[in-house]
Coordinates of C-alpha atoms and ligand atoms in Angstrom, one line a residue:
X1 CA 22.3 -21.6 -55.3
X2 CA 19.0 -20.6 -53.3
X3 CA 19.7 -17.1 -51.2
X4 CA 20.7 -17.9 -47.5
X5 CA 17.1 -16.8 -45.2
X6 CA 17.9 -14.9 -42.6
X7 CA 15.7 -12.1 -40.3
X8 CA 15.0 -9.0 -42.1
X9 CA 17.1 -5.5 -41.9
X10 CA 16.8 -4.0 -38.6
X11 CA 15.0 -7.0 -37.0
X12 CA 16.1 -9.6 -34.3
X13 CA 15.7 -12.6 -32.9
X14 CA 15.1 -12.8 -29.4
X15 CA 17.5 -15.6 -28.4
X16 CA 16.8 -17.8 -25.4
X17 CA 18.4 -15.8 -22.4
X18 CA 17.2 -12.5 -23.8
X19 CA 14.1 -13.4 -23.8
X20 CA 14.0 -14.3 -20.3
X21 CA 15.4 -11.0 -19.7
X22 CA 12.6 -9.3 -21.5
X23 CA 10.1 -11.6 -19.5
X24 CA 11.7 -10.7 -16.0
X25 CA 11.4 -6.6 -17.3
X26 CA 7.9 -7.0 -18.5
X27 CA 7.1 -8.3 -14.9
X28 CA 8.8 -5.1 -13.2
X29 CA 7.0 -2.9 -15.2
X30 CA 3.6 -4.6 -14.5
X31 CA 4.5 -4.3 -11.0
X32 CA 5.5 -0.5 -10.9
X33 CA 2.5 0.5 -13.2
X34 CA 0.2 -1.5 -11.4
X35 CA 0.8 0.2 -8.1
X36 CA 0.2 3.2 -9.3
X37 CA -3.0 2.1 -10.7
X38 CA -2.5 1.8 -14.4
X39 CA -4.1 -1.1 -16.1
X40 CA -2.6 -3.0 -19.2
X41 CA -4.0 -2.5 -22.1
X42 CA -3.5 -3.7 -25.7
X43 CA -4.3 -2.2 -29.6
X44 CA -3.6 -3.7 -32.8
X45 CA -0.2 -3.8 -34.0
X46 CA -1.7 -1.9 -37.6
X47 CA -4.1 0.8 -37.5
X48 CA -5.7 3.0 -39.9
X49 CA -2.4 5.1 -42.1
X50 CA -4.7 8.1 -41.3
X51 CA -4.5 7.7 -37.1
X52 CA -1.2 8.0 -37.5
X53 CA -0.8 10.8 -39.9
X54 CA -3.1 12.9 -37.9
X55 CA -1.5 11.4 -34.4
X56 CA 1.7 11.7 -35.2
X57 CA 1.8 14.6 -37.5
X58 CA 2.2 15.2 -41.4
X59 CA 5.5 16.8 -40.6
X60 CA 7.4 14.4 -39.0
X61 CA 10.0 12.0 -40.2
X62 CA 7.8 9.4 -38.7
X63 CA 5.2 10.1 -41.1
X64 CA 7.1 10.9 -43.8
X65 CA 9.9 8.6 -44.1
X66 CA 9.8 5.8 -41.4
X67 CA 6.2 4.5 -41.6
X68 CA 5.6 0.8 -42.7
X69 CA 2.5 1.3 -45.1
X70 CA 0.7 -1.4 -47.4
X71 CA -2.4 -1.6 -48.6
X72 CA -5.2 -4.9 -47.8
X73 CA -7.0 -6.4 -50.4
X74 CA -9.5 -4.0 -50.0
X75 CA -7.1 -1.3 -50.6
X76 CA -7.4 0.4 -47.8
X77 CA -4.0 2.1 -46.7
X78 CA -2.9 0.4 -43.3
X79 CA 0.0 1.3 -41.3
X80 CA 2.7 -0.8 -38.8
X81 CA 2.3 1.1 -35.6
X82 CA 5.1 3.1 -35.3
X83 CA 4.2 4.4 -31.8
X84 CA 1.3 3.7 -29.3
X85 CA 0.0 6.9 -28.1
X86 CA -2.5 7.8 -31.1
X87 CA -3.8 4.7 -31.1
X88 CA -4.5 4.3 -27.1
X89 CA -6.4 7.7 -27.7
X90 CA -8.3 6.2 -30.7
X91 CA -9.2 3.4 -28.5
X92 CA -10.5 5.7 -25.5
X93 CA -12.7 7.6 -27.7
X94 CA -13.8 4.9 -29.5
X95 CA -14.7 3.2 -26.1
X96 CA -16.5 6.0 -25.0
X97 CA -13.8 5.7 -22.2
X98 CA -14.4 9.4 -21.4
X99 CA -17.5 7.9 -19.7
X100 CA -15.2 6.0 -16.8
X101 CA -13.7 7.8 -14.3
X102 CA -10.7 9.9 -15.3
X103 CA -7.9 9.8 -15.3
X104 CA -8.4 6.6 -17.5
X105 CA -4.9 5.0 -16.8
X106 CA -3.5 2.3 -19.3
X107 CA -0.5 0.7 -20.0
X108 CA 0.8 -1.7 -23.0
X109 CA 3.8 -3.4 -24.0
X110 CA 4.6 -5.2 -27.6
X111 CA 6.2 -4.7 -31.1
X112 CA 6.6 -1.2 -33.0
X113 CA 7.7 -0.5 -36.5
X114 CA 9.8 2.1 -38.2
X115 CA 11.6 1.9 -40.9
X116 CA 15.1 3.6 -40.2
X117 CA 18.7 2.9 -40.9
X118 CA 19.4 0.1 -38.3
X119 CA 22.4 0.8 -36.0
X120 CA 23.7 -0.4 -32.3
X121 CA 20.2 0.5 -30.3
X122 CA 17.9 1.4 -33.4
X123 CA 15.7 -1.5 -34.9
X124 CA 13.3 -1.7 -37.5
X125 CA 11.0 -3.3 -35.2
X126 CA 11.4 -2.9 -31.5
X127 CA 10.2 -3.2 -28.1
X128 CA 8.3 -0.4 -26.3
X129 CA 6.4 -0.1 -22.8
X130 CA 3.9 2.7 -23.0
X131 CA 2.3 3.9 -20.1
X132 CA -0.9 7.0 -20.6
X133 CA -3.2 8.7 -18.1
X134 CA -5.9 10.5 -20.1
X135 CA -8.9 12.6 -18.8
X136 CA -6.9 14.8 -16.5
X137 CA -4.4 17.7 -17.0
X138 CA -3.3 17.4 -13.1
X139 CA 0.6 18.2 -13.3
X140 CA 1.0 15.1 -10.7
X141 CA 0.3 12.8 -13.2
X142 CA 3.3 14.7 -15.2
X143 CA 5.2 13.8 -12.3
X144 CA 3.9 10.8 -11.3
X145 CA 4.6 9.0 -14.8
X146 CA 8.3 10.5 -14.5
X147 CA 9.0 9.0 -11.4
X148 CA 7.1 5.9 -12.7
X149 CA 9.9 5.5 -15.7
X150 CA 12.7 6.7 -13.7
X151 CA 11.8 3.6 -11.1
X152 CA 11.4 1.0 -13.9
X153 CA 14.9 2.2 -15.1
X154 CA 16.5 1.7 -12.0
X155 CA 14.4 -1.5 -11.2
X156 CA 15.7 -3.1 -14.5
X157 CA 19.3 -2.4 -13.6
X158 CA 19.6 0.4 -16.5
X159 CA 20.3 3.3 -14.5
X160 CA 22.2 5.9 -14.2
X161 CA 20.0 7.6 -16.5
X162 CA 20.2 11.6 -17.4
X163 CA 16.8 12.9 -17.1
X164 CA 15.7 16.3 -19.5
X165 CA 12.9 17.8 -19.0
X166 CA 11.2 21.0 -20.8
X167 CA 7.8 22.4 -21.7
X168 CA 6.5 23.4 -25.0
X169 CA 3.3 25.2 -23.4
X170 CA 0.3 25.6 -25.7
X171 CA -0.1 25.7 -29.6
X172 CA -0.8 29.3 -29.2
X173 CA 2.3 30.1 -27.1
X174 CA 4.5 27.8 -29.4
X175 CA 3.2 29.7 -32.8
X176 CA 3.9 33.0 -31.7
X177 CA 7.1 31.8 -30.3
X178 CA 7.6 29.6 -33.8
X179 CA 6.9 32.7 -35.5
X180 CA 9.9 34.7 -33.4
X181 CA 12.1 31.5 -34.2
X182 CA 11.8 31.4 -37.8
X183 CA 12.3 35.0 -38.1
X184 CA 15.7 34.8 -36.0
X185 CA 16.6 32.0 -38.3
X186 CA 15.5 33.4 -41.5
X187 CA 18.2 36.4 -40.5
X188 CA 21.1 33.7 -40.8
X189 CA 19.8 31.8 -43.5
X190 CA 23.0 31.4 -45.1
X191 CA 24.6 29.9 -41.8
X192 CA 21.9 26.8 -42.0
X193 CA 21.9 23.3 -43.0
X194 CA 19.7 22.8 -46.0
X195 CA 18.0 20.6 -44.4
X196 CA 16.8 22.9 -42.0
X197 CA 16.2 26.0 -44.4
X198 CA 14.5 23.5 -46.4
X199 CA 12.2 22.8 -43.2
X200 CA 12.3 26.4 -41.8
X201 CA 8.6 27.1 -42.9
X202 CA 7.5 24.0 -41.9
X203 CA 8.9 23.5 -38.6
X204 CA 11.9 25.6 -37.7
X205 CA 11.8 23.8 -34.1
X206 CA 14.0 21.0 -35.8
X207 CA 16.7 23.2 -36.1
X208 CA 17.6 22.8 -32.1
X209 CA 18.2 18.7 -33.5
X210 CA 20.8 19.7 -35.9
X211 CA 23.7 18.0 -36.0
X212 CA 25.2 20.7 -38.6
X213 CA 28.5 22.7 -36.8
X214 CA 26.8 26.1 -38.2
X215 CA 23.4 25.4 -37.3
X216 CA 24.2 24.5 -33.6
X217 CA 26.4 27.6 -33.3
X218 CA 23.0 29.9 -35.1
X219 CA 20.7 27.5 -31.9
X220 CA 23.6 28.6 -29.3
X221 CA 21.7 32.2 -29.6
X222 CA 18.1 31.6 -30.3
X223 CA 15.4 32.4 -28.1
X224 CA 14.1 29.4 -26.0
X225 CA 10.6 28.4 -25.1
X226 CA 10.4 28.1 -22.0
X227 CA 11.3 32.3 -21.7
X228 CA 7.8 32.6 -23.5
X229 CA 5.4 30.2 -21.5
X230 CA 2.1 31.4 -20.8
X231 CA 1.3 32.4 -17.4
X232 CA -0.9 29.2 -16.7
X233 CA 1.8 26.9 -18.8
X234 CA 4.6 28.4 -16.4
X235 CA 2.5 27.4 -13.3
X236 CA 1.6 23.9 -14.6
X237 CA 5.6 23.2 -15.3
X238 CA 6.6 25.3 -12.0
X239 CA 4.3 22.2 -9.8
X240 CA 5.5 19.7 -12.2
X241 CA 9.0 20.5 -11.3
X242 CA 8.0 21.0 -7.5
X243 CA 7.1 17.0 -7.3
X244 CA 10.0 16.1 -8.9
X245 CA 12.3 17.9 -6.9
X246 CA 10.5 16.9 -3.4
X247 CA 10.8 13.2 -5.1
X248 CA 14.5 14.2 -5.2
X249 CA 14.6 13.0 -8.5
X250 CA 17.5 15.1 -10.4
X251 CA 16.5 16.2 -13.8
X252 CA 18.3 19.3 -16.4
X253 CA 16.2 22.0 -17.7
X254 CA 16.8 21.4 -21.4
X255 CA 14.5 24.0 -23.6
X256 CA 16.2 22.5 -26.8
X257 CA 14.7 19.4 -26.0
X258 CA 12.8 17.9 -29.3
X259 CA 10.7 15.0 -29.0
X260 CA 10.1 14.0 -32.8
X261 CA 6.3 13.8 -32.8
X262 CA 4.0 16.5 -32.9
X263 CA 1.5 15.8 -30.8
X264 CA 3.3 17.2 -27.7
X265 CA 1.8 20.7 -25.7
X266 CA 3.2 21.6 -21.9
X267 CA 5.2 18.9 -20.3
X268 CA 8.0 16.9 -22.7
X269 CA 11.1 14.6 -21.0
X270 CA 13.4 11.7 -22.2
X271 CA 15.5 9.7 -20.3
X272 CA 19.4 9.2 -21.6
X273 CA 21.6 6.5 -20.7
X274 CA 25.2 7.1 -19.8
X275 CA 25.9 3.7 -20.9
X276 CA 25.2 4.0 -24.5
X277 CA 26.4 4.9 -27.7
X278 CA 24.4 7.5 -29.9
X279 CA 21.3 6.0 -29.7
X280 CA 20.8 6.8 -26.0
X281 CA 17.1 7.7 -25.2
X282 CA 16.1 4.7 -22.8
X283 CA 12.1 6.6 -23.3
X284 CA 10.6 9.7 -23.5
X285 CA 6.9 11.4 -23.5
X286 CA 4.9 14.3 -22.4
X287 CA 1.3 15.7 -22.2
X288 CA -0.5 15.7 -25.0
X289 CA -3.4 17.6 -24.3
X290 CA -5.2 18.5 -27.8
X291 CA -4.7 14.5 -29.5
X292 CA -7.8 13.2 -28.5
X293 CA -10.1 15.9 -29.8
X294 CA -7.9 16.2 -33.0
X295 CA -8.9 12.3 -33.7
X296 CA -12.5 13.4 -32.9
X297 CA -12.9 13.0 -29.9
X298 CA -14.4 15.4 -26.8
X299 CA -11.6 17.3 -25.5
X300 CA -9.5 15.7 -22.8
X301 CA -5.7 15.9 -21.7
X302 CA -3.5 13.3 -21.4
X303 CA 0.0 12.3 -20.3
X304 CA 2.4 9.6 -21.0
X305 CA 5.3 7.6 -21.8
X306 CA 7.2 5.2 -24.0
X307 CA 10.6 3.2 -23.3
X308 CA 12.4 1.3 -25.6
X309 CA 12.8 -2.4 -24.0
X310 CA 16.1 -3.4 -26.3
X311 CA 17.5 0.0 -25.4
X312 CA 17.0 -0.5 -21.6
X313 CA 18.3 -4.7 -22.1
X314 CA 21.6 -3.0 -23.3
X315 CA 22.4 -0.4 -20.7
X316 CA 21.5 -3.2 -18.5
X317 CA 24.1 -5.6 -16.7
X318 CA 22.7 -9.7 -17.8
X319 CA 22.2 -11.4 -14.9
X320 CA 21.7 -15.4 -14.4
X321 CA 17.9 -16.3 -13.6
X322 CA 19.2 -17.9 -10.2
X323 CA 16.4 -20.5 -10.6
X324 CA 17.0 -23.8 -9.0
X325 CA 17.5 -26.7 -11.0
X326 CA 16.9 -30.5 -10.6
X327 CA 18.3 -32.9 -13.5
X328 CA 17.4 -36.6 -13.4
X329 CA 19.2 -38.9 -15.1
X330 CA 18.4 -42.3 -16.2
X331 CA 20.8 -45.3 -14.8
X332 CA 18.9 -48.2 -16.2
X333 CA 16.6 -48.9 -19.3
X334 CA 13.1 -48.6 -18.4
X335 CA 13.5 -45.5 -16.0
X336 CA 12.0 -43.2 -17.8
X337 CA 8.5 -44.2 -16.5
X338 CA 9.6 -43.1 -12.5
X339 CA 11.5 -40.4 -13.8
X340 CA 8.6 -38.6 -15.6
X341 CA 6.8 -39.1 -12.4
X342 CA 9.3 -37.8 -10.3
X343 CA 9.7 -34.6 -12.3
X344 CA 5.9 -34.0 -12.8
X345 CA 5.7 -34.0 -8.4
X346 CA 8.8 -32.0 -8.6
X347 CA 7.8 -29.2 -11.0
X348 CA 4.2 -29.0 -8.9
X349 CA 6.2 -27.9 -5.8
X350 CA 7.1 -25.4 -8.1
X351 CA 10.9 -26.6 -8.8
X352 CA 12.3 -26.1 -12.1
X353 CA 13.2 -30.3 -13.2
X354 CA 14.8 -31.4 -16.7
X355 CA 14.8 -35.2 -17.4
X356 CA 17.1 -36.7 -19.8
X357 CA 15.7 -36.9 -23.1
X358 CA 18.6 -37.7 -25.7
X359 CA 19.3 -41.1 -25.3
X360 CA 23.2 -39.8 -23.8
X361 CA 25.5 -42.4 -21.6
X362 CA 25.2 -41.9 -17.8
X363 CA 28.5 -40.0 -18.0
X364 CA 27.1 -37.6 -21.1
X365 CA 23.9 -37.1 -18.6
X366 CA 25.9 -36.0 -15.8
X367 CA 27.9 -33.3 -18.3
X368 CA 24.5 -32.6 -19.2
X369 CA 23.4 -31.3 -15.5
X370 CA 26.5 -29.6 -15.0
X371 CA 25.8 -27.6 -18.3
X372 CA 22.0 -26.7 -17.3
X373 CA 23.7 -25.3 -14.1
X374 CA 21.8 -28.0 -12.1
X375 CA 21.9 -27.9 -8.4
X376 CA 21.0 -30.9 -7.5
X377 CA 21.1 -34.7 -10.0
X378 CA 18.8 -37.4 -9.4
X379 CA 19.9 -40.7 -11.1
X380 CA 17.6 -43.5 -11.3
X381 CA 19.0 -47.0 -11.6
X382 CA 17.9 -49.8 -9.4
X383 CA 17.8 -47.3 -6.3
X384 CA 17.6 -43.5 -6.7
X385 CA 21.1 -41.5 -6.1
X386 CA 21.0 -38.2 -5.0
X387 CA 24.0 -36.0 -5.6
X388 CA 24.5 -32.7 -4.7
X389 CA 26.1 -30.8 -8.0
X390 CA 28.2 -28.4 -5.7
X391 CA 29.8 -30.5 -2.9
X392 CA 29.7 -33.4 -5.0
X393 CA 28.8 -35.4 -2.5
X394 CA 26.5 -38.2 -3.5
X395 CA 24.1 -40.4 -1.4
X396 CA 21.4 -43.1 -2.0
X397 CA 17.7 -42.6 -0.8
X398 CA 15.1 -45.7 -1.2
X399 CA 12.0 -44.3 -3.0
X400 CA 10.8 -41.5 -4.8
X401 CA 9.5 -39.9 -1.6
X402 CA 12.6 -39.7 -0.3
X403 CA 14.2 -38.2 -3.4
X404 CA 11.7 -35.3 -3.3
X405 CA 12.4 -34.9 0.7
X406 CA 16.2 -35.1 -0.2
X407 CA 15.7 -32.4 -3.2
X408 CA 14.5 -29.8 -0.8
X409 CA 16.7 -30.2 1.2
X410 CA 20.1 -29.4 -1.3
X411 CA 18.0 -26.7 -2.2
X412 CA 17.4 -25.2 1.0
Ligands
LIG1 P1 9.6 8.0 -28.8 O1 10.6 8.9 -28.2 O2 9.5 8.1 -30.3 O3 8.2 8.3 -28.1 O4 10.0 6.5 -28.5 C1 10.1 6.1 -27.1 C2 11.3 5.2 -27.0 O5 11.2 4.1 -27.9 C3 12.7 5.8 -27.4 O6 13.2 6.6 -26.3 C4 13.5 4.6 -27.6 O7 14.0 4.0 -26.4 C5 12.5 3.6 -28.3 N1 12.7 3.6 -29.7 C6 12.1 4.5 -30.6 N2 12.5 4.1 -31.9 C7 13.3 3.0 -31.8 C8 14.0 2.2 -32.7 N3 13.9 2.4 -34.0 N4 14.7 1.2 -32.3 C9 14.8 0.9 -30.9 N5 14.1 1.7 -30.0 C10 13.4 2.7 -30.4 C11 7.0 7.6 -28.5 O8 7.0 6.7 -29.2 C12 5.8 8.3 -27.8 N6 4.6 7.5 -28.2 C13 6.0 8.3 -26.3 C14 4.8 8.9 -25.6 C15 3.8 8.2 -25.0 N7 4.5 10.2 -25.5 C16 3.3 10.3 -24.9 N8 2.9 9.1 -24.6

């Protein structure tokens, strides 16, 4: 027996009334980016394995366990985006978008790829809106993309949302502080995960992520960050957190916060639903202020954000479209010809209008309407009936024009 086909691991259809839901939150976040003056944008959904491995960072369990990677005919090694971030900064440089006024401000929406073990909220390939403002390291736009995400989590109905925020200051400030971390950690070695010792040289900054009981008690006591900023990184943070709080937007301090990409200097924040389960980061970002000069570019900061779309679909409440709905049904052989007339006039006042189109009786049409949720029926036999789907009450009009005047009206 042939193998049943279905979608691969960690994949997913987008059925019928999720989609719409997807549609109606791609058109909020259009809206709240676009008033602040971001502009969409779109990149390939492969790039070069190399953007990303420089992007992203060699260290990271993005790059080393979670990447799609195959190689063209050419055998060049290409990669699934996993993210959007390095790629939007390849783009600007190779745009010469340093040229345009800054900050450039973009924003992009469409499929990512990692390969992780799927679970309630985690997806091989998934959903993300990305927003970026590059060309300026003005600790507004920190606070403006914030407010920005926090608004399109409320807007889609996903909220409340816990908002942690941190800063990891500069490379400098973070090596000397790495350097104190691994030291502290290297003293209780034998209290570790071996994950972690395994990691310690390479990045002892994943041990705040543990979920190991002995390394989270070892993290209870380590020095934090945010004690060590840099005089210029605490003032950046200090106005960042300034907006926020005159925005009255609430947000916890959280210095254990780890974003897993390494990219990341000052500024770093996710947003965690109450309503879900373990995977619960709704989106997340930060500055990234070095990226674009590390993919060869001329040095310029940058700012941004990514939210998961499934993520924020589940926290959010499904909600009917509310659209009204016209059904005509056919009384008489031969009616088809006025109906599709009818419905055409109809759907250019902008009304949504199904015709029958399965050959059912007149009584399997009228279960039909009821089942599309129509508000109003038009049934065409040798005059045109108009019934109104929630009183019931039905009435004959004479001609076509009639039947339009009497649609706006039940839907009035
Ligand atoms: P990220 O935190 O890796 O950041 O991903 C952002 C959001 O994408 C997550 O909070 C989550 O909602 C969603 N997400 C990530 N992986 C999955 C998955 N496997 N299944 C379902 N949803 C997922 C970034 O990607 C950065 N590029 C954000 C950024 C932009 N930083 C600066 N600019």
């Amino acid at each position: 027996m042939s193998r049943k086909l279905q979608a691969p691991r960690g994949t997913l259809d987008v059925q019928p009334g999720d989609a719409r839901r997807r549609l109606r939150l791609q058109r909020i976040a259009a809206e709240v980016l676009g008033r602040a003056g971001y502009e969409p944008f779109e990149t390939p959904v492969f790039e070069d394995t190399e953007l990303f491995a420089r992007g992203v960072g060699e260290s990271t369990d993005i790059v080393q366990k979670e990447m799609f990677t195959f190689e063209d005919k050419a055998g060049r090694s290409l990669t699934l985006r996993p993210e959007a971030t390095a790629a939007i900064c390849r783009a600007y440089v190779e745009h010469g978008m340093h040229k345009l006024a800054q900050p450039v401000k973009l924003w992009t929406w469409g499929p990512f790829f990692r390969h992780e073990a799927p679970q309630a909220g985690r997806f091989r390939q998934f959903t993300q809106v990305d927003a970026e403002a590059l060309g300026s390291d003005d600790p507004s736009l920190d606070a403006e993309l914030i407010l920005l995400l926090a608004e399109l989590i409320e807007r889609a109905g996903a909220g409340p949302a816990r908002l942690r925020l941190a800063s990891l200051g500069t490379p400098e400030t973070r090596a000397a502080y790495v350097e104190e971390l691994g030291t502290y950690l290297r003293a209780r070695e034998g209290e570790l995960s071996g994950e972690v010792r395994e990691r310690l040289e390479q990045n002892p900054l994943r041990a705040f992520d543990a979920d190991h009981p002995g390394t989270q008690a070892v993290m209870r006591d380590a020095p934090r960050l945010l004690d060590r900023l840099a005089p210029e990184d605490a003032a950046h943070f200090a106005e960042v957190r300034a907006l926020l709080d005159q925005a009255g937007l609430a947000y916890e301090l959280d210095s254990t916060l780890v974003r897993g990409l390494d990219y990341y200097t000052r500024t770093v924040f996710e947003f965690e639903s109450e309503r879900l389960g373990a995977q619960a980061a709704l989106g997340g970002g930060g500055r990234y202020d070095l990226l674009v000069e590390e993919l060869g570019g001329p040095s310029t900061p940058g700012v941004g954000w990514a939210a998961g779309i499934e993520r924020i679909l589940l926290a959010s409440p499904d909600e009917p479209d509310g659209d009204a709905r016209v059904f005509i049904a056919l009384a008489k052989p031969g009616a088809m010809t006025a109906a599709f007339g009818l419905a055409r006039r109809l759907r250019g006042e902008g009304i949504r209008v199904e015709i029958e189109q399965a050959g059912r009786s007149l009584k399997g049409q009228l279960k039909q309407a009821d089942r599309i949720g129509a508000h109003t029926t038009l049934i065409l036999g040798d005059a045109i009936d108009v019934k109104d789907m929630r009183s019931g009450e039905q009435r004959q009009v004479a001609d076509p024009d009639e039947a339009v005047a009497a649609v706006r009206e039940t839907l009035r």
